[in-house]
Coordinates of N, CA and C in Angstrom, one line a residue:
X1 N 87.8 52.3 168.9 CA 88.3 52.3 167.6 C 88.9 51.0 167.1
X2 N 89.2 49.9 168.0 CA 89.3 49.0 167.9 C 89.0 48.3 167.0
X3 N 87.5 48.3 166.6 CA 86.8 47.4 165.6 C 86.7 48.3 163.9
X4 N 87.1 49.7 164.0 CA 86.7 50.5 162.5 C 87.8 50.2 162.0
X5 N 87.6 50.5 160.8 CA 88.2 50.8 159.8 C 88.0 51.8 158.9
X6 N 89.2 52.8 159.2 CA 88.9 53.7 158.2 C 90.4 54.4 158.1
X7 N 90.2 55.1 156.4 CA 91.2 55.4 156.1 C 91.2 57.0 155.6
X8 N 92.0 58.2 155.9 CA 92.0 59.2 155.7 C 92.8 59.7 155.2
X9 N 93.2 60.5 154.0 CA 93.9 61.5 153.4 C 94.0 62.6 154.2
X10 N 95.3 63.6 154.8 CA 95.5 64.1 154.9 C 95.7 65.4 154.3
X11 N 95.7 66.9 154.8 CA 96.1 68.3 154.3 C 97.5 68.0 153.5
X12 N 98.3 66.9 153.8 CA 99.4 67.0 153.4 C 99.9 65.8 152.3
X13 N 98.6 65.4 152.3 CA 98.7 64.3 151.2 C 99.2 62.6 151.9
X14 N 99.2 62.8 153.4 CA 99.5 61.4 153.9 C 98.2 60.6 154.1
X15 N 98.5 59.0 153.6 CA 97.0 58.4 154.5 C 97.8 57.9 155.8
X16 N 96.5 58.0 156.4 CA 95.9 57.4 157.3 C 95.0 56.3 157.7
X17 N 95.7 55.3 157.9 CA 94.8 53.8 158.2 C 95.0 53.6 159.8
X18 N 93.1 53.2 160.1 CA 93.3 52.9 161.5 C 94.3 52.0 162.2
X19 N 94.8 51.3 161.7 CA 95.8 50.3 161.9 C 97.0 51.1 161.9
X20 N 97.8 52.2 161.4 CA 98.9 52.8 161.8 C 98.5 53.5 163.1
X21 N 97.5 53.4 163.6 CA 97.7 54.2 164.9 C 97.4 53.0 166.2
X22 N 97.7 51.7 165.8 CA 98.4 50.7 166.9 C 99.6 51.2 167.3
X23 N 99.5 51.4 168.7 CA 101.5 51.6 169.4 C 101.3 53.3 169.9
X24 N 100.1 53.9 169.0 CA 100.4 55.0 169.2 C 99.0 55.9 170.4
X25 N 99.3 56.7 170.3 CA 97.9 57.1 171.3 C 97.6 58.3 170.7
X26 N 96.3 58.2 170.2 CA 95.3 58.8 169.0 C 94.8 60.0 169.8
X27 N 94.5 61.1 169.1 CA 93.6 62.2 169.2 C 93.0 62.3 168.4
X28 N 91.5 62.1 168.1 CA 91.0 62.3 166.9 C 89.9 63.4 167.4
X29 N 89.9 64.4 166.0 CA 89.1 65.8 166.4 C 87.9 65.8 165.1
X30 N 86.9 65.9 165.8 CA 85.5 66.1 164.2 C 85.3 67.1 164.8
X31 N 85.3 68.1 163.6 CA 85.1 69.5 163.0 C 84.1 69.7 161.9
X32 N 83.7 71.1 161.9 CA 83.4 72.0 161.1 C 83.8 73.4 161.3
X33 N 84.2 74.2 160.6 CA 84.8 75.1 161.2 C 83.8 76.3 161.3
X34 N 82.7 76.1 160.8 CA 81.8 77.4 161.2 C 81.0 77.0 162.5
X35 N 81.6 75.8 163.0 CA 81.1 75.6 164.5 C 81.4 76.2 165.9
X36 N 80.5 76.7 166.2 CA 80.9 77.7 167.0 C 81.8 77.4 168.8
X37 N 81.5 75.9 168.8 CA 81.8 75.2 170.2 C 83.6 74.7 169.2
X38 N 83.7 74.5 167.7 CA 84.7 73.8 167.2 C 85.5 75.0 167.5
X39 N 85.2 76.2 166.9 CA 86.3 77.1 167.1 C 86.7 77.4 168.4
X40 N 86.0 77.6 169.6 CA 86.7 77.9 170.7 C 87.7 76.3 171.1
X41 N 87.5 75.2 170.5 CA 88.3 74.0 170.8 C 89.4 73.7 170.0
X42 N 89.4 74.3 169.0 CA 90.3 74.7 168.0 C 92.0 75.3 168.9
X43 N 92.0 75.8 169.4 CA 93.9 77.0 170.3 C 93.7 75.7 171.1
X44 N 92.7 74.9 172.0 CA 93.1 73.8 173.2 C 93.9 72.6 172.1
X45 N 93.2 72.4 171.4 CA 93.6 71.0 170.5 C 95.2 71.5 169.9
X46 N 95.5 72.9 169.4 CA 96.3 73.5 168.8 C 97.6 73.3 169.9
X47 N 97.4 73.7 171.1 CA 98.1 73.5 172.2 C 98.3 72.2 172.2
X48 N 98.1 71.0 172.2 CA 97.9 69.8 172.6 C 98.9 69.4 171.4
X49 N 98.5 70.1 170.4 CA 99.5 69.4 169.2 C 100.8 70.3 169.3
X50 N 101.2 71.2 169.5 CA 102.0 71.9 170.0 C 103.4 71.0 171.0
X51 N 102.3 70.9 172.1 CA 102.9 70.2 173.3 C 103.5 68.9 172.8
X52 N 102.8 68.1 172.0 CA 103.3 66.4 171.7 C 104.1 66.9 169.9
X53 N 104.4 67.4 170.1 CA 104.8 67.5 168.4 C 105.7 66.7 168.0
X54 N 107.0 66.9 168.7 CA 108.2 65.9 169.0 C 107.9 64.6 169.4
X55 N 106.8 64.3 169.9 CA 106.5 62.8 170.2 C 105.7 61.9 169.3
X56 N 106.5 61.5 168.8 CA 106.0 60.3 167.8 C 105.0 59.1 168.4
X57 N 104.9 58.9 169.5 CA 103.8 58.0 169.7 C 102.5 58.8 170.2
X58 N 102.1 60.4 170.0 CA 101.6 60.6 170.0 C 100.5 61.0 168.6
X59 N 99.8 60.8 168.1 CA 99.0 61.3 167.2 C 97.8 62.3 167.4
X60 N 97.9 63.4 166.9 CA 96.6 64.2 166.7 C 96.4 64.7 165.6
X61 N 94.9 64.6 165.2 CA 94.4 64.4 163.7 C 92.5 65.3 163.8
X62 N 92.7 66.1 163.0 CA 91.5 67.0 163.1 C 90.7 66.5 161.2
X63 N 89.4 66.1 161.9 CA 89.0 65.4 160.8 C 87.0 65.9 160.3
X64 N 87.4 67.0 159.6 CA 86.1 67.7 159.2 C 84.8 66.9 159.1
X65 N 83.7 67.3 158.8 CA 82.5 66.3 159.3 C 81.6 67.6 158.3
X66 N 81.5 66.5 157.0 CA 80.9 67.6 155.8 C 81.4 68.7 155.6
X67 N 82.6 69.4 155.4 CA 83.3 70.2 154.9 C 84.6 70.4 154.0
X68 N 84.4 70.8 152.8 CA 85.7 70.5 151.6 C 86.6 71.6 152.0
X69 N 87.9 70.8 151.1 CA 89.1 71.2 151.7 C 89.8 72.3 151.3
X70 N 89.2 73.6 150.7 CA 89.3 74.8 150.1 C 88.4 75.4 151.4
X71 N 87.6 75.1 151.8 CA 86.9 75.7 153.4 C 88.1 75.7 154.5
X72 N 88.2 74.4 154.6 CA 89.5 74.2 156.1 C 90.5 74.6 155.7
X73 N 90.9 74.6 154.6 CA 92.5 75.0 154.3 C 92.5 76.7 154.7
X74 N 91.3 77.2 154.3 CA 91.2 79.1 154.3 C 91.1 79.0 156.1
X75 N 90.4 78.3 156.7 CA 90.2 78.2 158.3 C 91.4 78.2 159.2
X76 N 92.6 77.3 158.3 CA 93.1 76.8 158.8 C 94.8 77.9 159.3
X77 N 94.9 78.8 157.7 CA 95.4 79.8 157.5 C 95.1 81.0 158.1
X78 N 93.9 81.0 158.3 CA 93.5 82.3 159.1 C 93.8 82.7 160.4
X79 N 93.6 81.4 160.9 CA 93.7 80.9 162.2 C 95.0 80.2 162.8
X80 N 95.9 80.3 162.1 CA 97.3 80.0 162.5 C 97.6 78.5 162.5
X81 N 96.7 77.8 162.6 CA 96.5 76.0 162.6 C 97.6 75.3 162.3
X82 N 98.0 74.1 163.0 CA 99.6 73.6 162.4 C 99.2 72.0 162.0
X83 N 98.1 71.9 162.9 CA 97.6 70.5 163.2 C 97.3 70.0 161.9
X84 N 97.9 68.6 161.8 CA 97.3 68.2 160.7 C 96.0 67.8 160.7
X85 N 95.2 68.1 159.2 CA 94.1 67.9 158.8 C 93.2 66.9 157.8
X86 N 92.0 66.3 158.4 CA 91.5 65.5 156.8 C 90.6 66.2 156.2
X87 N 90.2 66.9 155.1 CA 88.8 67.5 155.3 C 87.9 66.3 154.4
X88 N 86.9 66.1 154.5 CA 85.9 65.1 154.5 C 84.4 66.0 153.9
X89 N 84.3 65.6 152.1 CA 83.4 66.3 152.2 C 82.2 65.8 152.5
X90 N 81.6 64.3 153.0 CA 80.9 63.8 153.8 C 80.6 63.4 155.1
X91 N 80.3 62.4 155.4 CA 79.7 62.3 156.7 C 80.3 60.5 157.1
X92 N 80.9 59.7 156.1 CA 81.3 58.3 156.2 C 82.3 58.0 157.4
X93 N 83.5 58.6 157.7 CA 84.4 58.7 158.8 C 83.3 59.0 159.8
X94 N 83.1 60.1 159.7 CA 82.4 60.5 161.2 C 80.9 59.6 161.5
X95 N 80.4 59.0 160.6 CA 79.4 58.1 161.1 C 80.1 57.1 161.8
X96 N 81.2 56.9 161.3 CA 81.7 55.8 162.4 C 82.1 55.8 163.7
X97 N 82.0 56.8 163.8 CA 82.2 57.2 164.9 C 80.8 57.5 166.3
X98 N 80.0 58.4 165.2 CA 78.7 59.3 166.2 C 77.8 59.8 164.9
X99 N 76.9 59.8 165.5 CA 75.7 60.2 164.5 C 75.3 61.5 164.1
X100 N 75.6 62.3 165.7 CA 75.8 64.0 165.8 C 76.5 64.4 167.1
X101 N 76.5 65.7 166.8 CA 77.3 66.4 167.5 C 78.8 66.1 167.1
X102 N 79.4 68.3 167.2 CA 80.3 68.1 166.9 C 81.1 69.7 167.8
X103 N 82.0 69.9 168.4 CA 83.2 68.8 168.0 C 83.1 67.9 169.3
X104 N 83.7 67.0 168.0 CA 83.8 65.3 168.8 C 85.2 65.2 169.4
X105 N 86.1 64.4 170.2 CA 86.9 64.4 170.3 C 87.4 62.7 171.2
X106 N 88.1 62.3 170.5 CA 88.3 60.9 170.8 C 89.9 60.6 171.3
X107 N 89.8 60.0 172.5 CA 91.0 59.7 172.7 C 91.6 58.1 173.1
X108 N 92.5 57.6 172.5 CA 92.2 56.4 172.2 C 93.8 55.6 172.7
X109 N 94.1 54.8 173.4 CA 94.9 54.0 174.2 C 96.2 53.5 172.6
X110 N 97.1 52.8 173.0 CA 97.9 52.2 172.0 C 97.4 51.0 171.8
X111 N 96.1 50.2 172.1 CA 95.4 49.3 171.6 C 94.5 49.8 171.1
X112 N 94.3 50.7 170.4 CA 93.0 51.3 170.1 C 91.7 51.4 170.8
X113 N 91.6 51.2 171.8 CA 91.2 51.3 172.8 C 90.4 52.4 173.1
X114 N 89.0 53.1 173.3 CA 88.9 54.4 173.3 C 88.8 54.4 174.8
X115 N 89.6 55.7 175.2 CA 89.7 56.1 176.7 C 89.2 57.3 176.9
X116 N 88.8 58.1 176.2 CA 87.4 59.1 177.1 C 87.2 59.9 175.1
X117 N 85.8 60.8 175.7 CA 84.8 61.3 174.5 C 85.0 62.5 174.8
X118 N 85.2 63.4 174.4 CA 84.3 64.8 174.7 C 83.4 65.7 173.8
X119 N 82.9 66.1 174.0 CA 81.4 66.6 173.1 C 81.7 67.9 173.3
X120 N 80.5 68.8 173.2 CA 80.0 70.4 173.2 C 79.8 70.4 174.6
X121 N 79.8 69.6 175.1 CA 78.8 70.5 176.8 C 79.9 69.5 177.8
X122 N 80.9 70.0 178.3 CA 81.6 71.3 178.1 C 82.3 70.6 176.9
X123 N 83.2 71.8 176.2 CA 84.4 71.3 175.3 C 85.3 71.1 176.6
X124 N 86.2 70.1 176.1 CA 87.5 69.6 176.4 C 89.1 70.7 176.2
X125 N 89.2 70.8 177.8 CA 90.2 71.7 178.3 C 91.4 71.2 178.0
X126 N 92.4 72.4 177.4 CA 93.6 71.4 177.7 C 94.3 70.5 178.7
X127 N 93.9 70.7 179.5 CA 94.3 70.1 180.7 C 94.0 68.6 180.8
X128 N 92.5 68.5 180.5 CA 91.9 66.9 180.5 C 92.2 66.2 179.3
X129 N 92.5 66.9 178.1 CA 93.6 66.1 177.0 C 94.5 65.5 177.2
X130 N 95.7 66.4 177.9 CA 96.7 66.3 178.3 C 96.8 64.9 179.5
X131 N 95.7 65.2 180.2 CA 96.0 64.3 181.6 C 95.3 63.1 180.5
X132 N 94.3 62.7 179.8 CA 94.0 61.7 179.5 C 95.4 61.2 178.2
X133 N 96.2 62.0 177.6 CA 96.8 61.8 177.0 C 98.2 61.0 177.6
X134 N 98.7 61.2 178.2 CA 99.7 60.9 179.4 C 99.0 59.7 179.6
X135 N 97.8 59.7 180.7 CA 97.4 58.4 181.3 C 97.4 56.6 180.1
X136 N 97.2 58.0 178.8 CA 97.4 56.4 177.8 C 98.5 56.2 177.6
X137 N 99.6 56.9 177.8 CA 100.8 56.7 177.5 C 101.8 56.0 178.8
X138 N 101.6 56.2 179.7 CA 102.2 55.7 180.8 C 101.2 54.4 181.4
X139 N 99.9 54.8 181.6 CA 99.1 53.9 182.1 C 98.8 52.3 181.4
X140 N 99.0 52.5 180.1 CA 98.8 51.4 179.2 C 100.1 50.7 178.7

């Protein structure tokens, strides 16, 4: 993530510029919510934001991939969701990232630094979040 730049509006009306997440150690989540590998990754990631909530140098950010934000907002309510959200009714953010496949899940050092990927095959357990989440925080 080092080299993008990109900037997102959040569910709560905050931006987000890649550059506020120097110092910090990033979780970035691409979604659609009628995905069927997103929703079972959906309670892991929920957990993970749960767990770091109180921690300010952690960040986790769930960031839709062609879906408006009267979709995620209903998804989001249904489903108990706390995590903040971007919804994205294009494809611009997430091209920056990957071309396909989703959910994407990026996890990224306090240099912006990306320190591991996870895709659909398998989704990403809480446990390998967690342990990759720590290792950027102590290891870096």
């Amino acid at each position: 993530m080092g080299s993008l730049h990109f900037t997102v509006s959040l569910n709560d009306n905050t931006l987000v510029v890649a550059s506020d997440l120097l110092g910090k150690v990033a979780v970035l989540v691409f979604f659609h919510t009628e995905c069927p590998d997103c929703q079972k990754e959906f309670p892991v990631v929920q957990r993970l934001y749960d767990y770091y909530r109180d921690n300010s140098t952690v960040k986790i950010y769930c960031i839709s991939r062609e879906e408006p934000a009267d979709e995620v907002a209903a998804y989001w309510q249904e489903n108990g969701l706390t995590i903040p959200y971007s919804p994205q009714s294009g494809r611009e953010v997430y091209n920056l990232f990957s071309e396909r496949g989703i959910p994407r899940i990026y996890v990224s050092d306090k240099h912006l630094v990306v320190y591991s990927v996870y895709s659909d095959n398998p989704i990403a357990t809480f446990e390998q979040l967690k342990s990759d989440v720590e290792y950027c925080l102590n290891g870096n």
